[in-house]
Short mmCIF file of C-alpha atoms in Angstrom, two decimals:
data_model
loop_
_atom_site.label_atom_id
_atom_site.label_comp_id
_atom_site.label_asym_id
_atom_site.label_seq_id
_atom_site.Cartn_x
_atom_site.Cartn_y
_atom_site.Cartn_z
CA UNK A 1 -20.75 208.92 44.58
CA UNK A 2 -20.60 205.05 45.01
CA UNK A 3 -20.17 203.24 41.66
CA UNK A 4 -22.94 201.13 42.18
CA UNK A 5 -25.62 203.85 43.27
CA UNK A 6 -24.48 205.88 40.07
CA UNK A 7 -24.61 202.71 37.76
CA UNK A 8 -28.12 202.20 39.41
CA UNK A 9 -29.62 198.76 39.66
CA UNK A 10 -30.67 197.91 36.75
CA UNK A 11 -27.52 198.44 34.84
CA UNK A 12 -26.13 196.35 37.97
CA UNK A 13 -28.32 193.58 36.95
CA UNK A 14 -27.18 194.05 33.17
CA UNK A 15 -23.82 193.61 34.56
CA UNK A 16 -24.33 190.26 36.27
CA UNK A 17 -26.49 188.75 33.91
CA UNK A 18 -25.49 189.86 30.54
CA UNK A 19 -23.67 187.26 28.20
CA UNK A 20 -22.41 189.58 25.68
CA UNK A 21 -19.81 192.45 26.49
CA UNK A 22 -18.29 195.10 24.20
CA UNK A 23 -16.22 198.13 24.56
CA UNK A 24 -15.25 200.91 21.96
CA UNK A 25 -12.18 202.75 23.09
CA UNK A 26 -10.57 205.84 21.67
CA UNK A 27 -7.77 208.20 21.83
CA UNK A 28 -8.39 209.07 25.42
CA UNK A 29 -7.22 205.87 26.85
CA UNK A 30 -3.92 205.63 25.27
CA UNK A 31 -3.66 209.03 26.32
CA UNK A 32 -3.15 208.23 29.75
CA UNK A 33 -0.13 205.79 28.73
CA UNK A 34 1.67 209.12 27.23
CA UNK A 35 0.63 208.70 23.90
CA UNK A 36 -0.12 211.86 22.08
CA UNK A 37 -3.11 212.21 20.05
CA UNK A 38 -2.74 214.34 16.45
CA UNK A 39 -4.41 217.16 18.26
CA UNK A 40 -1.40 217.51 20.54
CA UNK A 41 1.74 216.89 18.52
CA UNK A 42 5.20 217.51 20.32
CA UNK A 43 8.14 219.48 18.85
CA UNK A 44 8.84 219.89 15.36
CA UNK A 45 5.76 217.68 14.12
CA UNK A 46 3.50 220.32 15.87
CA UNK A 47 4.04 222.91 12.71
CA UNK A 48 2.15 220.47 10.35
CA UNK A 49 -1.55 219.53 9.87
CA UNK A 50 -2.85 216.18 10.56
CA UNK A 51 -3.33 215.90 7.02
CA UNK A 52 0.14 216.36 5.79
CA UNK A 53 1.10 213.59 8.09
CA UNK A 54 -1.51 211.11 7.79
CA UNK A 55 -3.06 210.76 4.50
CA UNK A 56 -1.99 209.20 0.58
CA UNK A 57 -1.75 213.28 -0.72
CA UNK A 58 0.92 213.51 2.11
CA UNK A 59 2.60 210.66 1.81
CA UNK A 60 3.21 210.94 -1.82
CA UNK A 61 3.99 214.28 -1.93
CA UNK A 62 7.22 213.64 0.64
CA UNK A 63 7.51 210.46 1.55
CA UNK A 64 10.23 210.80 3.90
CA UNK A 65 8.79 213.09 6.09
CA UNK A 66 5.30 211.21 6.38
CA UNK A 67 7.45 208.24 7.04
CA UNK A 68 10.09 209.85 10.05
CA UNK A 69 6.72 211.05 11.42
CA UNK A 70 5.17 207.49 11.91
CA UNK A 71 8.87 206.17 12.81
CA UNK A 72 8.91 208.62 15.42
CA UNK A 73 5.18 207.77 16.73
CA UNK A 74 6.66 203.90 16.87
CA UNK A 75 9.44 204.44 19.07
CA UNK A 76 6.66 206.71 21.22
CA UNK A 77 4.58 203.41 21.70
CA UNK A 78 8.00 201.61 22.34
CA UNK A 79 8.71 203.20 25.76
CA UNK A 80 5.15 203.29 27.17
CA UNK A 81 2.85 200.70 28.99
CA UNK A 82 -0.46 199.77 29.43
CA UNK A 83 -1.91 201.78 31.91
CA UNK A 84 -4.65 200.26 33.99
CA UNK A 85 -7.68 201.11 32.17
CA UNK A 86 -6.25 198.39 29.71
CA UNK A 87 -5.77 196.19 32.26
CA UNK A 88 -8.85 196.30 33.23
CA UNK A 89 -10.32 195.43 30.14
CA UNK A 90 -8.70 192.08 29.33
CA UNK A 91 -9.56 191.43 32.99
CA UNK A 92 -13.11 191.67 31.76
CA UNK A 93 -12.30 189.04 29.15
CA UNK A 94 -11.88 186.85 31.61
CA UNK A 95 -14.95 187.66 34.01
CA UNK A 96 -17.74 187.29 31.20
CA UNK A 97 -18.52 184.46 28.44
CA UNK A 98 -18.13 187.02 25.55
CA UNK A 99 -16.07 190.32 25.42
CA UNK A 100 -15.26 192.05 22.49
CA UNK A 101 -12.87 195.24 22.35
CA UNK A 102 -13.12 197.98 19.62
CA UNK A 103 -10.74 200.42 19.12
CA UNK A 104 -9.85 203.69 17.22
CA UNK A 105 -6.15 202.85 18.47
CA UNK A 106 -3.00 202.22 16.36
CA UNK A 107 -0.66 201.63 19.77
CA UNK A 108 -1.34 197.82 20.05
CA UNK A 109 -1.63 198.09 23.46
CA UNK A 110 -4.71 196.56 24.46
CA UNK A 111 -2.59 193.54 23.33
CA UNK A 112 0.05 194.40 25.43
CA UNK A 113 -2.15 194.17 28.41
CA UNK A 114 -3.66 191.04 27.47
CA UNK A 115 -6.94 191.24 25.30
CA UNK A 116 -7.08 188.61 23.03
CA UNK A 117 -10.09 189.36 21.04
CA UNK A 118 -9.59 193.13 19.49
CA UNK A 119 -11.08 194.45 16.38
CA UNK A 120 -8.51 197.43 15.28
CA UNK A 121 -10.71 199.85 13.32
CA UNK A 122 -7.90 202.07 12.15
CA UNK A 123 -4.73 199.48 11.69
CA UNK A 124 -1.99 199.77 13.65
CA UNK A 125 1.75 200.83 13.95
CA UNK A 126 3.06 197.42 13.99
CA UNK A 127 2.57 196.43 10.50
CA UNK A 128 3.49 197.70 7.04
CA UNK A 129 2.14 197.17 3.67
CA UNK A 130 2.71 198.65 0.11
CA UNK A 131 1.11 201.38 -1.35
CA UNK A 132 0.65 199.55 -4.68
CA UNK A 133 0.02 196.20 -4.47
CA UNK A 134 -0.90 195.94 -0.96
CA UNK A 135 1.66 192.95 -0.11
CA UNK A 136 2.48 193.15 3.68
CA UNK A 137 6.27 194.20 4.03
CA UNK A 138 7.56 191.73 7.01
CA UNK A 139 11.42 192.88 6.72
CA UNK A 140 13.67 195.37 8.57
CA UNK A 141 12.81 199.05 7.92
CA UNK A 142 15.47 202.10 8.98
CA UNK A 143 13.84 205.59 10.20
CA UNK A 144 14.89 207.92 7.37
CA UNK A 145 12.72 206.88 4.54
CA UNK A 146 10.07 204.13 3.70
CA UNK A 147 11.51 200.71 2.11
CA UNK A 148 10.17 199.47 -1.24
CA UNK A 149 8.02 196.34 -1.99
CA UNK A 150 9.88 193.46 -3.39
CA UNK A 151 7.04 192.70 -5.65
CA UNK A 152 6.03 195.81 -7.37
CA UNK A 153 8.89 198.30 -6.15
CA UNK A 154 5.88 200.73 -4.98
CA UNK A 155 6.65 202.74 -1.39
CA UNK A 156 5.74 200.65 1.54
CA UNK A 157 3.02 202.34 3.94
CA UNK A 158 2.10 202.15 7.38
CA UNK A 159 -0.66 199.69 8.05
CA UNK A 160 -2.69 202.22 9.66
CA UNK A 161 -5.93 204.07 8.10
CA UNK A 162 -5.40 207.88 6.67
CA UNK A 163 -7.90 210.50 6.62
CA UNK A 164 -10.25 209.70 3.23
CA UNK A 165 -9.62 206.06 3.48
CA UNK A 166 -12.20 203.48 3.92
CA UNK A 167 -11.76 201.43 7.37
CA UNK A 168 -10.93 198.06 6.71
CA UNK A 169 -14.39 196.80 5.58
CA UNK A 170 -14.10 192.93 7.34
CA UNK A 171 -12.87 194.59 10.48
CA UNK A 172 -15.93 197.41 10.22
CA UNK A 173 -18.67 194.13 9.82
CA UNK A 174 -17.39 192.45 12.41
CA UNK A 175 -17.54 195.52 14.75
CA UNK A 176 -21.04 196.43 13.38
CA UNK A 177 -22.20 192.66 13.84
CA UNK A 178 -20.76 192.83 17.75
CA UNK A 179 -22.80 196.05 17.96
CA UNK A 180 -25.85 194.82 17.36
CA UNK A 181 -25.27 191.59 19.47
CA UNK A 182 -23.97 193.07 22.44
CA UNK A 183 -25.76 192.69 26.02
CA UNK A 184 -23.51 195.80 27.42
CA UNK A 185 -21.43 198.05 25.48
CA UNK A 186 -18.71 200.17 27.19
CA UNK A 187 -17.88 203.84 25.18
CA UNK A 188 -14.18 204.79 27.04
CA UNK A 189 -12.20 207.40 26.20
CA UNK A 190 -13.67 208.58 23.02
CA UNK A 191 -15.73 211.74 21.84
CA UNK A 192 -17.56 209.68 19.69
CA UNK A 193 -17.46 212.34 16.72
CA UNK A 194 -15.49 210.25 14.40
CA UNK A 195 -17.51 208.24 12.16
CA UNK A 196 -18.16 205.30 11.26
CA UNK A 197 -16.76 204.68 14.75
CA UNK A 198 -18.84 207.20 16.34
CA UNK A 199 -22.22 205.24 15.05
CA UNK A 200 -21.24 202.19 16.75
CA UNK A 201 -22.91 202.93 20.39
CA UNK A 202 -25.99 203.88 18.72
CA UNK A 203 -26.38 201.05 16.83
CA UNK A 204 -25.71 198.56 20.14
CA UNK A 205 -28.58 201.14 22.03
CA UNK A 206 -31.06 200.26 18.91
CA UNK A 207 -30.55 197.28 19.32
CA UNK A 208 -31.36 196.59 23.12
CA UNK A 209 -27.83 196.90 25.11
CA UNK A 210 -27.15 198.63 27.82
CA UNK A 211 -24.82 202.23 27.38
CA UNK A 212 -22.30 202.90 29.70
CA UNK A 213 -20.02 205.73 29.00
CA UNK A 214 -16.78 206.49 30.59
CA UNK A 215 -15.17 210.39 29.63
CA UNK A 216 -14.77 212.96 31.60
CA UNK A 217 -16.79 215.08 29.60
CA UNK A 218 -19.93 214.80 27.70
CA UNK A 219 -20.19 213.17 24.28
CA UNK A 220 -23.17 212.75 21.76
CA UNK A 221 -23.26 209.42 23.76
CA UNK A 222 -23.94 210.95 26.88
CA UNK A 223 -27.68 211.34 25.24
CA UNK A 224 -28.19 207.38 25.03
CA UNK A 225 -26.06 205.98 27.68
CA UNK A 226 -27.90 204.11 30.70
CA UNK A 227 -24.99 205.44 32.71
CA UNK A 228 -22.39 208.27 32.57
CA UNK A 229 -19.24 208.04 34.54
CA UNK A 230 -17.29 211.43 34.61
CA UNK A 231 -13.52 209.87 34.89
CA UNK A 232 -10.27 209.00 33.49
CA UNK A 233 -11.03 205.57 32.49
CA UNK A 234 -7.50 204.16 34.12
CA UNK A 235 -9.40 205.09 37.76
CA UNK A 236 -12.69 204.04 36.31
CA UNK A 237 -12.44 200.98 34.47
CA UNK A 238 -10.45 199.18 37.06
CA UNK A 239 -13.23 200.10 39.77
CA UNK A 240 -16.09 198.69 37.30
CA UNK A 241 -14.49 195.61 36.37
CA UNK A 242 -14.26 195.04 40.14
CA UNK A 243 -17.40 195.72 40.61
CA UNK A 244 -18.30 193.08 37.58
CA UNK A 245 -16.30 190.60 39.31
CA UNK A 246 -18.17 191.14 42.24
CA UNK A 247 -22.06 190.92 41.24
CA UNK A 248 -21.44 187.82 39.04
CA UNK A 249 -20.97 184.08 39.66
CA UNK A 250 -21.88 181.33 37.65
CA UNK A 251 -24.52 178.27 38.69
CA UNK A 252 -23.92 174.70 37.41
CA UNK A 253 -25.47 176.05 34.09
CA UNK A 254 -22.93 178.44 33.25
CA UNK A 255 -25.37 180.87 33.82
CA UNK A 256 -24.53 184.29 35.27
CA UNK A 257 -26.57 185.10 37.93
CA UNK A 258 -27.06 188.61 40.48
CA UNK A 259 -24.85 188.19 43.13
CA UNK A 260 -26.65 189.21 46.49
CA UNK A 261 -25.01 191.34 49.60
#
């Protein structure tokens, strides 16, 4: 079916006049750069539970193994690109006055594809911190085992969040504040079952935006959403930018207006 006959016309019209965008994205886009998700470990980190490998109990309990694992995950991100449902998205950036991108992603590579304004709910690979005192670690690391903190001597950590940790609290506001402001609010690539992540949609559709979902398979979403597309979002997302791109223009106000055929 034609984009813009499944979108409908009034989400069209949301799409051309709307001020405020946001998008929450989730494991499934990375997925489509090659990046493997915790429910579909490779080789030798497949005999452990997510928990072993991603949480304080783990880490403390051995260290180097938590560490290799997240060294391992680094050098994953390393050798794969953005793939074009990223691209896609920092084009939007540049197509509306306001665009904000949330993500459940550690891989940085929004970034890497150009998005500028990204709030990272759960960290990210790139950055390290201690386990103590919290002082971000800035110097080189090796594979085999985590480095300590010059200040306190505690273990230094990857700056990413583990299962029972709080998300970063600024970072949550912020997302929670775009939520409620946004005009349109993409949900790509997620299953929306991971909270306080998952609540974010629902609190943009309480608040008067417009729901457009892109999986390939139903979420708890699916139930609010003003639109469903049933893709991949690297074939999707590039197609609804375009048509974005397409239905706007801008008057002498600034103003974003319906563009006609």
């Amino acid at each position: 079916m034609e984009l813009r006959k499944l979108l409908g016309d009034r989400v069209v019209e949301r799409l051309a006049s709307s001020q405020r965008f946001a998008a929450l994205t989730g494991a499934g886009v990375s997925a489509e750069s090659g990046v493997a998700t915790f429910r579909d470990p490779n080789g030798l980190w497949a005999q452990f539970r997510p928990e072993e490998l991603a949480s304080m109990e783990g880490f403390l309990s051995n260290p180097e193994r938590v560490w290799q694992w997240y060294q391992y995950r680094r050098h994953v991100i390393e050798r794969v690109r953005p793939n074009p449902a990223h691209r896609a998205l920092a084009e939007l950036e540049t197509l509306v006055p306001e665009m904000t991108l949330i993500t459940q992603n550690v891989d940085r590579l929004h970034q890497r594809a150009g998005s500028t304004r990204v709030l990272e709910l759960h960290g990210n690979l790139e950055e390290n911190h201690c386990a103590d005192c919290g002082l971000p670690y800035c110097d080189r690391i090796s594979d085999e085992s985590p480095p300590r903190c010059p200040a306190c001597g505690g273990l230094v950590r990857p700056s990413v969040v583990w299962f029972g940790e709080m998300l970063p609290a600024d970072v949550l506001q912020e997302a929670e504040r775009t939520a409620r402001r946004a005009e349109v609010f993409l949900v790509v690539g997620t299953s929306a079952e991971v909270y306080p992540a998952a609540a974010l949609p629902f609190l943009a559709w309480q608040h008067g935006a417009t729901i457009i979902e892109v999986n390939p398979t139903p979420t708890p979403v699916s139930a609010i959403a003003h639109a469903s597309i049933r893709e991949k979002a690297g074939s999707a997302l590039p197609a609804l930018v375009e048509l974005i791109a397409a239905v706007r223009t801008t008057d002498g106000m600034g103003q974003t207006t319906l563009r006609r055929r």
